[in-house]
């Protein structure tokens, strides 16, 4: 079984403008054949896809894409997206609800945000080649957007192991381990810049693997932050940006990214990555 992964996919602003006069597949360039090699395809959806809502007050950047652009995800064969990030509620809870329904109608699974905390925490389950792949998504960004038992929002957890919310995250991972043959945890964590891996990210990634994660995929940073194999399980600390309209930092090189192809084998998990300049 092969899983194809990309980092942040942001379809708002200039990308949204481009798509008003271009085919949905155009934004992917020649990447789609690479993704097509995988049985499961994942992305972090770094925007809200909805026609309604109003910009969240006081926020510097608002990323929204027209509802029709869900076709971009379909064009790349994306099976499941993480919504646990700092742009999912850029246009408010109403737009989030619209996007959840839109993704459901188009058969794109999602994790990390929902109409309440239970929905935000619920793993997405993708079935391929007779294998159940579970995806849990969380973020340490935007604590004010955390879902509650009665309100929509994100699956929020900090990266401090002693925090009770992290203990609950690890308990969720242990439970999900029983319902799937392969378990992936998506973490939208940390700052936007810097190539170094924060120590708290590494400690939490190790704890996630010890709890049962077969693969940990980080994002939020605009750049790639390296891969570690811990107890035979790959940890991608930051997959970086993949599709967006951001200015290029010549030092950080946020114009370079990867499609990650993860092979799952009976005796462990090996990774192959394909370099793509964006």
Coordinates of N, CA and C in Angstrom, one line a residue, residues 20-239:
X20 N -10.7 31.1 -11.5 CA -11.9 31.6 -12.1 C -11.8 31.6 -13.7
X21 N -10.6 31.4 -14.2 CA -10.5 31.4 -15.6 C -9.7 30.2 -16.1
X22 N -9.4 29.2 -15.3 CA -8.6 28.1 -15.6 C -9.2 26.8 -15.1
X23 N -8.7 25.7 -15.7 CA -9.2 24.4 -15.3 C -8.7 24.0 -13.9
X24 N -9.5 23.2 -13.2 CA -9.2 22.9 -11.9 C -7.9 22.1 -11.7
X25 N -7.6 21.3 -12.7 CA -6.3 20.6 -12.7 C -5.1 21.4 -12.9
X26 N -5.2 22.6 -13.4 CA -4.1 23.4 -13.9 C -3.1 23.7 -12.8
X27 N -3.7 23.9 -11.5 CA -2.8 24.3 -10.4 C -1.8 23.2 -10.0
X28 N -2.1 22.0 -10.4 CA -1.2 20.9 -10.0 C 0.0 20.7 -10.9
X29 N 0.0 21.3 -12.1 CA 1.1 21.1 -13.0 C 1.2 19.7 -13.4
X30 N 2.5 19.2 -13.3 CA 2.7 17.8 -13.7 C 2.8 16.8 -12.5
X31 N 2.2 17.2 -11.4 CA 2.3 16.4 -10.1 C 1.3 15.3 -10.1
X32 N 0.2 15.4 -10.8 CA -0.9 14.4 -10.6 C -0.4 13.0 -11.0
X33 N 0.4 12.8 -12.0 CA 0.8 11.4 -12.2 C 1.6 10.8 -11.0
X34 N 2.3 11.6 -10.3 CA 3.1 11.2 -9.1 C 2.1 10.8 -8.0
X35 N 1.1 11.6 -7.8 CA 0.1 11.3 -6.8 C -0.7 10.1 -7.2
X36 N -0.9 9.9 -8.4 CA -1.7 8.8 -8.9 C -1.1 7.4 -8.6
X37 N 0.2 7.4 -8.2 CA 0.8 6.2 -7.9 C 0.3 5.7 -6.5
X38 N -0.2 6.5 -5.7 CA -0.6 6.2 -4.3 C -2.1 5.7 -4.3
X39 N -2.3 4.8 -3.3 CA -3.7 4.3 -3.1 C -4.5 5.3 -2.2
X40 N -3.8 6.1 -1.4 CA -4.4 7.1 -0.5 C -3.6 8.4 -0.7
X41 N -4.4 9.5 -0.9 CA -3.7 10.8 -1.1 C -4.2 11.8 -0.1
X42 N -3.3 12.5 0.6 CA -3.6 13.4 1.7 C -3.0 14.7 1.5
X43 N -3.7 15.8 1.9 CA -3.1 17.1 1.9 C -3.7 17.9 3.2
X44 N -2.9 18.9 3.6 CA -3.4 19.8 4.6 C -4.1 21.0 3.8
X45 N -5.4 21.1 4.0 CA -6.2 22.2 3.3 C -6.1 23.5 4.1
X46 N -5.2 24.3 3.6 CA -4.8 25.6 4.3 C -5.7 26.7 3.9
X47 N -7.0 26.5 3.8 CA -8.0 27.6 3.5 C -9.4 27.0 3.8
X48 N -10.3 27.9 3.7 CA -11.7 27.4 3.7 C -12.3 27.5 2.3
X49 N -12.9 26.4 1.9 CA -13.6 26.4 0.6 C -15.1 26.6 0.8
X50 N -15.6 27.7 0.5 CA -17.0 28.1 0.7 C -17.2 29.4 0.1
X51 N -18.5 29.6 -0.3 CA -18.9 30.9 -0.9 C -19.3 31.9 0.1
X52 N -19.7 31.5 1.3 CA -20.3 32.4 2.3 C -19.3 32.8 3.4
X53 N -19.8 33.4 4.4 CA -19.0 33.8 5.6 C -18.4 35.2 5.5
X54 N -17.9 35.6 6.6 CA -17.2 36.9 6.6 C -15.9 36.8 7.2
X55 N -14.9 37.6 6.8 CA -13.6 37.5 7.4 C -13.5 37.6 8.9
X56 N -12.7 36.8 9.5 CA -12.6 36.8 11.0 C -12.0 38.1 11.4
X57 N -12.6 38.8 12.3 CA -12.1 40.1 12.7 C -10.7 40.0 13.3
X58 N -9.9 41.0 13.0 CA -8.5 41.2 13.6 C -7.5 40.2 13.1
X59 N -7.8 39.4 12.1 CA -6.8 38.5 11.5 C -6.1 39.1 10.3
X60 N -4.8 38.9 10.2 CA -4.0 39.5 9.2 C -4.3 38.9 7.8
X61 N -4.4 37.6 7.7 CA -4.6 36.9 6.5 C -5.8 36.1 6.5
X62 N -6.6 36.1 5.4 CA -7.8 35.4 5.3 C -7.8 34.6 4.0
X63 N -7.8 33.3 4.1 CA -7.7 32.4 2.9 C -9.0 31.7 2.6
X64 N -9.7 32.1 1.6 CA -10.9 31.5 1.2 C -10.9 31.3 -0.3
X65 N -11.5 30.1 -0.7 CA -11.6 29.7 -2.1 C -13.0 29.5 -2.5
X66 N -13.4 29.8 -3.7 CA -14.8 29.5 -4.1 C -15.1 28.1 -4.0
X67 N -16.4 27.8 -3.6 CA -16.9 26.4 -3.4 C -16.6 25.5 -4.6
X68 N -16.7 26.1 -5.8 CA -16.4 25.2 -7.0 C -15.0 24.6 -7.0
X69 N -14.1 25.2 -6.2 CA -12.7 24.8 -6.3 C -12.5 23.5 -5.5
X70 N -13.5 22.9 -4.9 CA -13.4 21.6 -4.4 C -13.0 20.7 -5.5
X71 N -13.3 21.1 -6.8 CA -12.9 20.3 -7.9 C -11.4 20.2 -8.1
X72 N -10.6 21.1 -7.5 CA -9.1 21.0 -7.5 C -8.7 19.8 -6.7
X73 N -9.3 19.6 -5.6 CA -8.9 18.4 -4.8 C -9.3 17.1 -5.5
X74 N -10.5 17.1 -6.2 CA -10.9 16.0 -6.9 C -9.9 15.7 -8.1
X75 N -9.4 16.8 -8.7 CA -8.5 16.7 -9.9 C -7.2 16.0 -9.5
X76 N -6.8 16.1 -8.3 CA -5.6 15.5 -7.8 C -5.9 14.2 -7.2
X77 N -7.1 13.8 -7.1 CA -7.5 12.5 -6.4 C -7.3 12.5 -4.9
X78 N -7.4 13.7 -4.3 CA -7.2 13.8 -2.9 C -8.3 13.1 -2.2
X79 N -7.9 12.1 -1.3 CA -8.9 11.3 -0.6 C -9.3 11.9 0.8
X80 N -8.3 12.5 1.4 CA -8.6 13.0 2.8 C -7.7 14.2 3.1
X81 N -8.3 15.2 3.8 CA -7.6 16.4 4.1 C -7.6 16.7 5.6
X82 N -6.6 17.3 6.1 CA -6.6 17.9 7.4 C -7.2 19.3 7.4
X83 N -8.1 19.5 8.3 CA -8.7 20.9 8.5 C -8.2 21.5 9.8
X84 N -7.3 20.8 10.5 CA -6.8 21.4 11.7 C -5.7 22.3 11.5
X85 N -6.0 23.6 11.2 CA -5.0 24.6 10.9 C -5.5 26.0 11.2
X86 N -4.7 27.0 11.0 CA -5.0 28.4 11.4 C -5.7 29.2 10.3
X87 N -6.3 28.5 9.3 CA -7.1 29.2 8.3 C -8.5 28.6 8.1
X88 N -8.8 27.5 8.7 CA -10.1 26.8 8.5 C -11.3 27.7 8.9
X89 N -11.1 28.5 9.9 CA -12.2 29.4 10.3 C -12.0 30.9 9.9
X90 N -11.2 31.1 8.9 CA -10.9 32.4 8.4 C -12.2 33.2 8.1
X91 N -13.2 32.5 7.7 CA -14.5 33.2 7.3 C -15.6 32.7 8.2
X92 N -15.3 32.3 9.4 CA -16.2 32.1 10.5 C -16.8 30.7 10.5
X93 N -17.5 30.3 11.6 CA -18.1 29.0 11.7 C -19.1 28.6 10.6
X94 N -19.8 29.6 10.1 CA -20.8 29.3 9.1 C -20.1 28.7 7.8
X95 N -19.0 29.4 7.4 CA -18.2 28.9 6.3 C -17.6 27.6 6.5
X96 N -17.2 27.3 7.8 CA -16.6 26.0 8.1 C -17.7 24.9 7.9
X97 N -18.9 25.2 8.4 CA -20.0 24.2 8.2 C -20.3 24.0 6.8
X98 N -20.3 25.1 6.0 CA -20.5 24.9 4.5 C -19.4 24.0 3.9
X99 N -18.2 24.2 4.3 CA -17.1 23.4 3.7 C -17.2 22.0 4.2
X100 N -17.6 21.7 5.4 CA -17.7 20.3 5.9 C -18.7 19.6 5.0
X101 N -19.9 20.3 4.8 CA -20.9 19.7 3.9 C -20.4 19.5 2.5
X102 N -19.7 20.5 2.0 CA -19.2 20.4 0.6 C -18.3 19.2 0.4
X103 N -17.3 19.0 1.4 CA -16.4 17.9 1.3 C -17.2 16.6 1.4
X104 N -18.2 16.5 2.3 CA -18.9 15.3 2.4 C -19.7 15.0 1.1
X105 N -20.3 16.0 0.5 CA -21.0 15.7 -0.8 C -20.1 15.2 -1.9
X106 N -18.8 15.7 -1.9 CA -17.9 15.3 -2.9 C -17.0 14.1 -2.5
X107 N -17.3 13.5 -1.4 CA -16.7 12.3 -1.0 C -15.2 12.4 -0.6
X108 N -14.9 13.6 -0.1 CA -13.5 13.9 0.4 C -13.5 13.8 1.9
X109 N -12.8 12.9 2.5 CA -12.8 12.7 3.9 C -12.0 13.9 4.6
X110 N -12.3 14.1 5.8 CA -11.6 15.2 6.5 C -11.5 14.9 8.0
X111 N -10.5 15.5 8.6 CA -10.2 15.3 10.0 C -9.6 16.6 10.6
X112 N -9.9 16.8 11.9 CA -9.2 17.9 12.6 C -10.1 19.1 12.8
X113 N -11.3 19.1 12.3 CA -12.3 20.2 12.5 C -13.7 19.6 12.3
X114 N -14.6 20.2 13.0 CA -16.0 19.7 12.9 C -17.0 20.6 13.6
X115 N -18.2 20.1 13.6 CA -19.3 20.9 14.2 C -19.3 20.9 15.7
X116 N -18.5 20.0 16.3 CA -18.2 20.0 17.7 C -16.9 19.2 18.0
X117 N -16.6 19.1 19.2 CA -15.3 18.5 19.6 C -15.2 17.0 19.1
X118 N -16.3 16.3 19.4 CA -16.3 14.9 19.0 C -16.1 14.7 17.5
X119 N -16.7 15.6 16.7 CA -16.5 15.5 15.2 C -15.1 15.9 14.8
X120 N -14.5 16.9 15.5 CA -13.2 17.4 15.2 C -12.1 16.3 15.5
X121 N -12.4 15.6 16.6 CA -11.4 14.5 17.0 C -11.6 13.2 16.2
X122 N -12.7 13.0 15.6 CA -13.0 11.8 14.9 C -12.0 11.4 13.8
X123 N -11.4 10.3 13.8 CA -10.5 9.9 12.8 C -11.2 9.7 11.4
X124 N -10.6 10.1 10.4 CA -11.1 9.8 9.0 C -10.6 8.4 8.7
X125 N -11.4 7.6 8.1 CA -11.0 6.2 7.8 C -11.1 6.0 6.3
X126 N -10.0 5.8 5.6 CA -9.9 5.5 4.2 C -9.6 4.0 4.0
X127 N -10.4 3.4 3.1 CA -10.2 2.0 2.9 C -9.6 1.8 1.5
X128 N -8.5 1.1 1.4 CA -7.8 0.9 0.1 C -7.1 -0.4 0.1
X129 N -7.2 -1.2 -0.9 CA -6.6 -2.5 -1.1 C -6.9 -3.4 0.1
X130 N -8.1 -3.3 0.7 CA -8.5 -4.1 1.8 C -7.9 -3.6 3.1
X131 N -7.3 -2.4 3.1 CA -6.6 -1.9 4.4 C -7.4 -0.7 4.8
X132 N -7.6 -0.6 6.1 CA -8.2 0.6 6.7 C -7.1 1.6 7.2
X133 N -7.1 2.8 6.6 CA -6.1 3.8 7.0 C -6.8 4.9 7.8
X134 N -6.4 5.1 9.0 CA -7.1 6.1 9.9 C -6.2 7.3 9.9
X135 N -6.8 8.5 9.9 CA -6.1 9.8 9.9 C -6.7 10.6 11.1
X136 N -5.9 11.0 12.0 CA -6.2 11.9 13.1 C -5.4 13.2 12.8
X137 N -6.1 14.4 13.0 CA -5.5 15.6 12.7 C -5.7 16.6 13.9
X138 N -4.6 17.3 14.3 CA -4.7 18.3 15.4 C -3.8 19.4 15.1
X139 N -4.0 20.5 15.8 CA -3.1 21.7 15.7 C -2.9 22.4 17.0
X140 N -1.7 23.0 17.1 CA -1.4 23.8 18.3 C -1.6 25.3 17.9
X141 N -2.1 25.6 16.8 CA -2.4 27.0 16.3 C -3.8 27.4 16.8
X142 N -4.1 28.7 16.9 CA -5.4 29.2 17.2 C -6.2 28.5 18.3
X143 N -5.7 28.6 19.5 CA -6.5 28.0 20.6 C -7.9 28.6 20.8
X144 N -8.1 29.8 20.3 CA -9.4 30.4 20.4 C -10.4 29.7 19.5
X145 N -9.9 29.0 18.5 CA -10.8 28.3 17.6 C -11.1 26.8 18.0
X146 N -10.6 26.4 19.2 CA -10.8 25.0 19.6 C -12.3 24.7 19.6
X147 N -12.6 23.5 19.1 CA -14.0 23.0 19.1 C -14.3 22.7 20.6
X148 N -15.6 22.8 20.9 CA -16.1 22.4 22.2 C -17.2 21.4 22.0
X149 N -17.8 20.9 23.1 CA -18.9 19.9 23.0 C -20.1 20.6 22.4
X150 N -20.2 21.9 22.4 CA -21.4 22.6 21.8 C -21.1 23.6 20.7
X151 N -19.8 23.7 20.3 CA -19.5 24.6 19.2 C -18.5 24.1 18.2
X152 N -18.6 24.5 17.0 CA -17.7 24.1 15.9 C -16.3 24.6 16.1
X153 N -15.3 24.0 15.5 CA -13.9 24.4 15.6 C -12.9 23.3 15.3
X154 N -11.7 23.5 15.8 CA -10.6 22.7 15.5 C -10.3 21.7 16.6
X155 N -9.6 20.6 16.3 CA -9.1 19.7 17.3 C -7.8 20.4 17.8
X156 N -7.8 21.1 18.9 CA -6.7 21.8 19.4 C -5.9 21.0 20.5
X157 N -4.6 20.9 20.4 CA -3.8 20.4 21.4 C -2.4 21.1 21.4
X158 N -1.9 21.5 22.5 CA -0.6 22.1 22.5 C 0.5 21.0 22.3
X159 N 1.7 21.3 22.3 CA 2.8 20.4 22.1 C 3.6 20.0 23.4
X160 N 3.0 20.3 24.5 CA 3.6 20.1 25.8 C 3.1 18.8 26.3
X161 N 3.9 17.8 26.5 CA 3.5 16.4 26.9 C 2.7 16.4 28.2
X162 N 3.0 17.3 29.1 CA 2.4 17.2 30.4 C 1.0 17.8 30.4
X163 N 0.6 18.4 29.3 CA -0.7 19.0 29.2 C -1.8 17.9 29.1
X164 N -2.9 18.1 29.8 CA -4.0 17.1 29.8 C -4.6 16.9 28.4
X165 N -4.6 18.0 27.5 CA -5.1 17.8 26.2 C -4.2 16.9 25.3
X166 N -2.9 16.9 25.6 CA -2.0 16.0 24.9 C -2.3 14.6 25.4
X167 N -2.5 14.4 26.6 CA -2.8 13.1 27.1 C -4.1 12.5 26.5
X168 N -5.0 13.4 26.3 CA -6.3 12.9 25.6 C -6.0 12.6 24.2
X169 N -5.1 13.4 23.5 CA -4.8 13.1 22.1 C -4.1 11.7 22.0
X170 N -3.2 11.4 22.9 CA -2.5 10.1 22.9 C -3.5 9.0 23.2
X171 N -4.5 9.2 24.1 CA -5.5 8.2 24.3 C -6.3 7.9 23.1
X172 N -6.6 9.0 22.3 CA -7.4 8.9 21.1 C -6.6 8.0 20.1
X173 N -5.3 8.3 20.0 CA -4.4 7.5 19.1 C -4.4 6.0 19.5
X174 N -4.4 5.7 20.8 CA -4.4 4.3 21.2 C -5.7 3.7 20.8
X175 N -6.8 4.4 21.0 CA -8.1 3.8 20.6 C -8.2 3.6 19.1
X176 N -7.8 4.6 18.3 CA -7.8 4.5 16.9 C -7.0 3.3 16.3
X177 N -5.9 3.0 17.0 CA -5.0 1.9 16.6 C -5.8 0.6 16.5
X178 N -6.9 0.5 17.3 CA -7.7 -0.8 17.2 C -8.6 -0.9 16.0
X179 N -8.8 0.3 15.4 CA -9.8 0.3 14.3 C -9.2 0.4 12.9
X180 N -7.9 0.4 12.8 CA -7.3 0.5 11.5 C -6.0 -0.3 11.4
X181 N -5.6 -0.7 10.2 CA -4.3 -1.4 10.0 C -3.2 -0.4 9.9
X182 N -3.5 0.8 9.6 CA -2.4 1.9 9.4 C -3.0 3.2 10.0
X183 N -2.2 3.8 10.9 CA -2.7 5.0 11.6 C -1.7 6.2 11.3
X184 N -2.2 7.2 10.8 CA -1.5 8.4 10.5 C -2.0 9.6 11.3
X185 N -1.0 10.3 11.9 CA -1.4 11.5 12.7 C -0.8 12.8 12.0
X186 N -1.7 13.7 11.7 CA -1.4 15.0 11.1 C -1.3 16.1 12.1
X187 N -0.1 16.8 12.2 CA 0.1 17.8 13.2 C 0.4 19.1 12.5
X188 N -0.5 20.1 12.7 CA -0.2 21.4 12.2 C 0.3 22.2 13.4
X189 N 1.7 22.3 13.4 CA 2.3 22.8 14.7 C 3.4 23.8 14.4
X190 N 3.6 24.7 15.4 CA 4.8 25.5 15.4 C 4.7 26.7 14.5
X191 N 5.9 27.4 14.4 CA 6.0 28.6 13.7 C 6.2 28.4 12.2
X192 N 6.1 29.5 11.4 CA 6.2 29.4 10.0 C 7.6 29.2 9.4
X193 N 8.6 29.7 10.1 CA 9.9 29.7 9.5 C 10.9 29.0 10.4
X194 N 12.1 28.7 9.8 CA 13.2 28.0 10.5 C 13.2 26.6 10.2
X195 N 14.4 26.1 9.8 CA 14.6 24.7 9.4 C 14.7 23.7 10.6
X196 N 15.0 24.2 11.8 CA 15.2 23.4 12.9 C 14.0 22.7 13.4
X197 N 14.1 21.5 13.9 CA 12.9 20.8 14.5 C 12.8 21.2 16.0
X198 N 11.8 21.8 16.5 CA 11.6 22.1 17.9 C 11.7 20.8 18.8
X199 N 12.3 20.9 19.9 CA 12.4 19.8 20.8 C 11.0 19.2 21.2
X200 N 10.1 20.1 21.5 CA 8.8 19.7 21.9 C 8.1 18.9 20.8
X201 N 8.3 19.3 19.5 CA 7.7 18.5 18.4 C 8.3 17.1 18.4
X202 N 9.6 17.0 18.5 CA 10.2 15.7 18.5 C 9.7 14.8 19.6
X203 N 9.6 15.4 20.8 CA 9.1 14.6 22.0 C 7.7 14.1 21.8
X204 N 6.8 15.0 21.2 CA 5.4 14.7 21.0 C 5.3 13.6 19.8
X205 N 6.1 13.8 18.8 CA 6.1 12.8 17.7 C 6.5 11.4 18.2
X206 N 7.5 11.4 19.1 CA 7.9 10.1 19.6 C 6.8 9.5 20.5
X207 N 6.1 10.3 21.2 CA 5.0 9.8 22.1 C 3.8 9.3 21.2
X208 N 3.6 10.0 20.1 CA 2.5 9.6 19.2 C 2.9 8.2 18.6
X209 N 4.1 8.0 18.2 CA 4.5 6.7 17.7 C 4.4 5.6 18.7
X210 N 4.8 5.9 19.9 CA 4.7 5.0 21.0 C 3.2 4.7 21.4
X211 N 2.3 5.6 21.1 CA 0.9 5.4 21.3 C 0.3 4.5 20.2
X212 N 1.0 4.4 19.1 CA 0.4 3.6 18.0 C 0.4 4.2 16.6
X213 N 0.9 5.4 16.4 CA 0.9 6.0 15.1 C 2.0 5.3 14.2
X214 N 1.6 5.0 13.0 CA 2.5 4.5 12.0 C 3.3 5.5 11.2
X215 N 2.7 6.7 11.2 CA 3.2 7.8 10.4 C 2.8 9.1 11.1
X216 N 3.7 10.1 11.3 CA 3.4 11.4 11.8 C 3.8 12.4 10.7
X217 N 2.8 13.2 10.3 CA 3.1 14.2 9.2 C 2.9 15.6 9.8
X218 N 3.9 16.4 9.9 CA 3.8 17.8 10.4 C 3.7 18.8 9.2
X219 N 3.1 19.9 9.5 CA 3.0 21.0 8.6 C 2.8 22.3 9.4
X220 N 2.7 23.4 8.8 CA 2.5 24.7 9.3 C 3.7 25.6 8.9
X221 N 4.9 25.1 9.1 CA 6.1 25.8 8.6 C 6.0 25.8 7.1
X222 N 6.5 26.9 6.5 CA 6.4 27.1 5.0 C 7.5 26.3 4.3
X223 N 8.4 25.6 5.1 CA 9.5 24.9 4.5 C 9.6 23.5 5.1
X224 N 10.3 22.6 4.4 CA 10.5 21.3 4.8 C 11.5 21.2 6.0
X225 N 11.2 20.4 7.0 CA 12.0 20.3 8.2 C 12.6 19.0 8.5
X226 N 12.6 18.1 7.6 CA 13.4 16.9 7.8 C 12.5 15.7 8.2
X227 N 13.1 14.5 8.1 CA 12.4 13.3 8.3 C 13.2 12.5 9.3
X228 N 12.5 11.9 10.3 CA 13.2 11.0 11.2 C 12.4 9.6 11.2
X229 N 13.2 8.5 11.3 CA 12.5 7.2 11.5 C 12.7 6.8 12.9
X230 N 11.6 6.8 13.6 CA 11.6 6.4 15.1 C 10.9 5.1 15.3
X231 N 11.5 4.2 15.8 CA 11.0 2.8 16.0 C 10.4 2.3 14.7
X232 N 11.0 2.6 13.6 CA 10.6 2.0 12.4 C 9.5 2.8 11.7
X233 N 9.1 3.9 12.3 CA 7.9 4.7 11.8 C 8.4 6.1 11.4
X234 N 8.1 6.5 10.2 CA 8.6 7.8 9.7 C 7.8 9.0 10.3
X235 N 8.6 10.0 10.6 CA 8.1 11.3 11.1 C 8.5 12.4 10.2
X236 N 7.6 13.0 9.5 CA 7.9 14.2 8.7 C 7.6 15.4 9.5
X237 N 8.6 16.1 9.9 CA 8.4 17.2 10.9 C 7.7 18.4 10.3
X238 N 8.0 18.7 9.0 CA 7.2 19.7 8.3 C 7.3 19.3 6.8
X239 N 6.1 19.1 6.2 CA 6.1 18.8 4.8 C 6.2 20.1 3.9

